[in-house]
Tab-separated table of C-alpha atoms in Angstrom:
chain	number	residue	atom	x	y	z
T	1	UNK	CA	0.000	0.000	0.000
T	2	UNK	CA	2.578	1.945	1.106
T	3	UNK	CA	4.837	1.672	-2.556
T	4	UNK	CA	1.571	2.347	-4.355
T	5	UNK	CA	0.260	5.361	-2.137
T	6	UNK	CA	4.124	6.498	-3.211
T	7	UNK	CA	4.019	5.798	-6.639
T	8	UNK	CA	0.450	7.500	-6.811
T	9	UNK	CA	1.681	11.128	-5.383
T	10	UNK	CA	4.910	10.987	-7.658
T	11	UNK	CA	3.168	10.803	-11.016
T	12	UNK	CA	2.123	14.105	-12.965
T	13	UNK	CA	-1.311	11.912	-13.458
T	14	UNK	CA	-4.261	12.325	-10.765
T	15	UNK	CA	-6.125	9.384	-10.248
T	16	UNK	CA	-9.475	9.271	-8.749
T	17	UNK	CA	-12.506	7.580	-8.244
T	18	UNK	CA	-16.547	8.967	-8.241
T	19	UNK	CA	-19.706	7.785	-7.555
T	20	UNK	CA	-22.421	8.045	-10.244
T	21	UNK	CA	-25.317	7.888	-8.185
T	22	UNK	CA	-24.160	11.088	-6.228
T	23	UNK	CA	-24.010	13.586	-8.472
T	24	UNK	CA	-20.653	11.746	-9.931
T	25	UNK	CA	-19.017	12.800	-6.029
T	26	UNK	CA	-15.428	12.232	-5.625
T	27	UNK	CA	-14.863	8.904	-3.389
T	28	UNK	CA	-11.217	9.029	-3.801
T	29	UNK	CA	-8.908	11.627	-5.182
T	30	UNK	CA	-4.517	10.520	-5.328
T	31	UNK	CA	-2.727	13.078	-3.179
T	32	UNK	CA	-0.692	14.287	-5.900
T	33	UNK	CA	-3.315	16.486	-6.680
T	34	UNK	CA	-1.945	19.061	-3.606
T	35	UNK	CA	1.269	18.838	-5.527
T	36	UNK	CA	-0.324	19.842	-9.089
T	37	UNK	CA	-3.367	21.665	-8.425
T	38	UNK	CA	-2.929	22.817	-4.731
T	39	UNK	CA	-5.817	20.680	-3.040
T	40	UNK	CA	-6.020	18.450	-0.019
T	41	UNK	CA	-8.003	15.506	-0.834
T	42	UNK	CA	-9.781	15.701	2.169
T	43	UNK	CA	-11.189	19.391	0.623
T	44	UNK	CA	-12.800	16.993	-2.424
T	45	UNK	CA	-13.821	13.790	-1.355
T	46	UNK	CA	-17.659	13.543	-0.996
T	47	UNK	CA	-17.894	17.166	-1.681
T	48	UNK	CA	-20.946	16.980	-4.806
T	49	UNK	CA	-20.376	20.374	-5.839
T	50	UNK	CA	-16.751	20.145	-6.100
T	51	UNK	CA	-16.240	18.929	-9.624
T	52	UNK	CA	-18.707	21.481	-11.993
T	53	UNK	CA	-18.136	24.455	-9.076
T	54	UNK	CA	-14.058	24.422	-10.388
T	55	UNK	CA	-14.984	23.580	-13.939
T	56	UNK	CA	-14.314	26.687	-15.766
T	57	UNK	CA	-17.551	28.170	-16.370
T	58	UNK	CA	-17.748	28.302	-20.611
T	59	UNK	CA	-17.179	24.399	-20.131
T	60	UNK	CA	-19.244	23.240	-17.697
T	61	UNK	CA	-22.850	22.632	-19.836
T	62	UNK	CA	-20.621	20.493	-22.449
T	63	UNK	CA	-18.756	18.311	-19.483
T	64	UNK	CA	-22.263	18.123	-17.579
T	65	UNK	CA	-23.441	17.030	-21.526
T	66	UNK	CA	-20.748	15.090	-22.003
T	67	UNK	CA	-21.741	12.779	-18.589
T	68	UNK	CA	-24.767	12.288	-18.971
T	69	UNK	CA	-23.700	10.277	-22.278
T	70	UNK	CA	-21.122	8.019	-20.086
T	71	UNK	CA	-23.229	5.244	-19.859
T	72	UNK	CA	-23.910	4.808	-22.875
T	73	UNK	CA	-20.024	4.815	-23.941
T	74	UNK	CA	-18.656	3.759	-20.840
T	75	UNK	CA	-15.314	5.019	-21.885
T	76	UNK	CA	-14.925	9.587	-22.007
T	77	UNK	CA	-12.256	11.269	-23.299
T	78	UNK	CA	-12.652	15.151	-23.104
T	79	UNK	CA	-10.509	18.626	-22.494
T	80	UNK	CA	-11.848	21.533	-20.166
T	81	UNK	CA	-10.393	24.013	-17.748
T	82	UNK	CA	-10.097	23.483	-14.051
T	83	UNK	CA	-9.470	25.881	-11.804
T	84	UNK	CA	-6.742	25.721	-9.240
T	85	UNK	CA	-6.358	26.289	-5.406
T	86	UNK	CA	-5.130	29.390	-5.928
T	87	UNK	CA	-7.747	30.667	-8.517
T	88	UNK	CA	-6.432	29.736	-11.689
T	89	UNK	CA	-7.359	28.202	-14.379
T	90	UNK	CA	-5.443	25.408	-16.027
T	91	UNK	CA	-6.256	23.182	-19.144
T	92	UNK	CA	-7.008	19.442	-17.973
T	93	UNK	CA	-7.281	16.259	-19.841
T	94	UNK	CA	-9.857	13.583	-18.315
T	95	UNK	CA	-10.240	10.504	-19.283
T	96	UNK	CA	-12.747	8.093	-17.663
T	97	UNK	CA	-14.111	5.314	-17.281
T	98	UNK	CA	-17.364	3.714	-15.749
T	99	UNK	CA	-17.763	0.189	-13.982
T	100	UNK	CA	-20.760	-1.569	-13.653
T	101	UNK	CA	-21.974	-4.098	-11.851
T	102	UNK	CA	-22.854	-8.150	-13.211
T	103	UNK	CA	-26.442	-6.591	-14.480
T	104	UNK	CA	-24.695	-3.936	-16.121
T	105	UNK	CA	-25.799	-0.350	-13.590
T	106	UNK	CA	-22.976	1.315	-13.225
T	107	UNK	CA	-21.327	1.723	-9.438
T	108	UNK	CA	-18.024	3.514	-10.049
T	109	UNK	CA	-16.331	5.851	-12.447
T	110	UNK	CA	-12.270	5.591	-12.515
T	111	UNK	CA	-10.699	8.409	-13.892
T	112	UNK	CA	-7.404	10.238	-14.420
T	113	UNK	CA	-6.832	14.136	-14.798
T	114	UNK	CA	-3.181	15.606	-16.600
T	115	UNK	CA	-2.734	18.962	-16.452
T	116	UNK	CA	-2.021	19.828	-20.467
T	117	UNK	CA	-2.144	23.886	-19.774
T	118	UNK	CA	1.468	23.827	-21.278
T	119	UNK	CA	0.873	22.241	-24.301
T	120	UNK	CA	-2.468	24.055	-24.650
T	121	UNK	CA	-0.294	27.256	-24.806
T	122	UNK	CA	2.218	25.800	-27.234
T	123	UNK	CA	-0.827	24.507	-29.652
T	124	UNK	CA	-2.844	27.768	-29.166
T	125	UNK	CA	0.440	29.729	-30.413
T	126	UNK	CA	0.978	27.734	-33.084
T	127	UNK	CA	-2.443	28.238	-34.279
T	128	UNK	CA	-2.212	32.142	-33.854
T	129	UNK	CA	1.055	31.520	-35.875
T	130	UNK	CA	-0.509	29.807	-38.499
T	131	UNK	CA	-3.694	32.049	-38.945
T	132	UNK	CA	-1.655	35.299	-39.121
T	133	UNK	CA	0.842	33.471	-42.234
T	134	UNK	CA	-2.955	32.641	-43.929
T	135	UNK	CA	-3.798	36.279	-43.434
T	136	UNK	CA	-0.222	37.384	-44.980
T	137	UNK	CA	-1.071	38.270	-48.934
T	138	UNK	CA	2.874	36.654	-49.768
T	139	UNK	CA	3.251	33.025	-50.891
T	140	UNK	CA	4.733	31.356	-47.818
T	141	UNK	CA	5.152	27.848	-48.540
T	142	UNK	CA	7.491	24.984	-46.190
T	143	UNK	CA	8.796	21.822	-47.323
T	144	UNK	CA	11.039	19.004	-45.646
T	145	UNK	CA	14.243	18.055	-47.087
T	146	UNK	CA	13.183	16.919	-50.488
T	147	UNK	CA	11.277	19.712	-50.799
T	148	UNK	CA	8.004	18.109	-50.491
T	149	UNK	CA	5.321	20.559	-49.924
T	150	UNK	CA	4.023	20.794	-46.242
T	151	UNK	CA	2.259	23.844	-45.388
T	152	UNK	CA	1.036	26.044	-48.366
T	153	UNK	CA	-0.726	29.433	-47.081
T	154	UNK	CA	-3.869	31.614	-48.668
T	155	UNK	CA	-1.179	34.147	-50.326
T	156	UNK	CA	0.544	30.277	-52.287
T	157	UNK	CA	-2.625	29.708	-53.436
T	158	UNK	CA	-3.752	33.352	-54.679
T	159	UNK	CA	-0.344	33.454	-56.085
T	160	UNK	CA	0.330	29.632	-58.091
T	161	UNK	CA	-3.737	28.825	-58.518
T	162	UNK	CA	-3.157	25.779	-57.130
T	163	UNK	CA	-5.808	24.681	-53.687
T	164	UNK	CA	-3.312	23.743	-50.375
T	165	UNK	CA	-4.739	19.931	-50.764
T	166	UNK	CA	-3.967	20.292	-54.036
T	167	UNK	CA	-0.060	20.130	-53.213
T	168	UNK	CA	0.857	18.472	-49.772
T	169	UNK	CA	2.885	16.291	-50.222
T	170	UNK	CA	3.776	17.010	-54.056
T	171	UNK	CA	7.224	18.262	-54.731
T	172	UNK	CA	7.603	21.949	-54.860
T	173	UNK	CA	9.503	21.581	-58.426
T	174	UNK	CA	6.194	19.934	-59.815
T	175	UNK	CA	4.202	22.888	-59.018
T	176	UNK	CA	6.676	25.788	-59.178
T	177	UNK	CA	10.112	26.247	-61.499
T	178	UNK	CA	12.627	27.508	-60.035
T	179	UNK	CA	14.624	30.102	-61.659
T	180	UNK	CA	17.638	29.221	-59.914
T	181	UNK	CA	20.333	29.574	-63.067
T	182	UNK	CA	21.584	25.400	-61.829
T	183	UNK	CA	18.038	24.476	-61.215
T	184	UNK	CA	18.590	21.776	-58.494
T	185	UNK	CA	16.997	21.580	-55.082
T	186	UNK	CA	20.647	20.205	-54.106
T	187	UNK	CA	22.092	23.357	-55.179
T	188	UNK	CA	18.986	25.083	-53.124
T	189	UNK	CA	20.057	22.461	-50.066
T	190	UNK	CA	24.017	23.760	-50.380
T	191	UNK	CA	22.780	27.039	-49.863
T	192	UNK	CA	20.404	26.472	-47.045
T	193	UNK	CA	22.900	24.402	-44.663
T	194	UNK	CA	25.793	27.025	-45.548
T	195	UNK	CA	23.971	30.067	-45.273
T	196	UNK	CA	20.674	29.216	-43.321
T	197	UNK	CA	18.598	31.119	-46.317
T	198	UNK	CA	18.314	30.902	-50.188
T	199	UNK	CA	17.281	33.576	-52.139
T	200	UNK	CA	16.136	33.025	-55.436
T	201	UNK	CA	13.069	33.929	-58.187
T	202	UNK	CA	10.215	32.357	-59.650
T	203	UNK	CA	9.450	32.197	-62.822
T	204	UNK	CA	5.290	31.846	-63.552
């Protein structure tokens, strides 16, 4: 008990257990979850408010929605804010799961919580990233090595007349000459390594 109760408070995952005949009340709650979101377990457990009072409230209709459909798919994967001891809010990724009984009523949910607010940040910047390049009027186009088309923005497709799915995955020299003078992507590659840009036109 001891090894697990250890192993249980190490682990950036919170593990807990409710009760779907109370209002889906916490019945146990690992005490890693002082560590990563400030509370005592003894603050949570058979508290029925606890859960949808800290669920940010923009979310909370679509995770109340989103219950009420767990016995029907016994298995619920979903992403909400949560907010913390000290009044913030941080992005959470639960995944549970319900167990029933031999005539199939459900008597316990198992559950784990990760804290994703990080890579919520990362993935919301990216996006911002990527909207303001659509919004750019230039051709911005990136490739991998072999010059195989990856991303291919609004301004590329204004620009060449050709639709974004129309080129992933195509080679850029199938869809655009290059007017480099050697007219090799190796020559492009030389460049690129050596000077960490290429400059070059396009002849349409």
């Amino acid at each position: 008990e001891q090894r697990l109760k250890y192993h249980l408070s190490s682990r950036p995952t919170i593990i807990y257990t409710i009760d779907p005949s109370r209002n889906y009340t916490f019945t146990f709650i690992s005490e890693n979850i002082k560590n990563l979101l400030g509370y005592n377990p003894d603050e949570i457990i058979n508290d029925p408010e606890f859960w949808i009072s800290n669920t940010h409230p923009e979310d909370r209709e679509r995770i109340q929605l989103s219950l009420s459909k767990l016995s029907k798919n016994e298995n619920l994967g979903y992403v909400y804010r949560f907010k913390l001891k000290n009044g913030m809010y941080h992005w959470i990724r639960d995944e549970i799961k319900i167990v029933k009984d031999e005539k199939g009523n459900p008597i316990e949910c198992i559950g784990s919580w990760v804290d994703i607010t990080v890579n919520k940040k990362i993935e919301e910047k990216i996006q911002f990233q990527a909207k303001l390049v659509d919004e750019i009027s230039d051709a911005i186009i990136s490739t991998d090595l072999n010059f195989n088309i990856i991303t291919w923005n609004k301004g590329a497709e204004t620009i060449y007349g050709w639709k974004a799915e129309e080129v992933k995955r195509k080679n850029v020299k199938d869809i655009i000459p290059l007017g480099n003078p050697y007219n090799e992507q190796k020559f492009i590659l030389k460049k690129l390594f050596k000077h960490h840009i290429w400059k070059g036109e396009v002849v349409l």
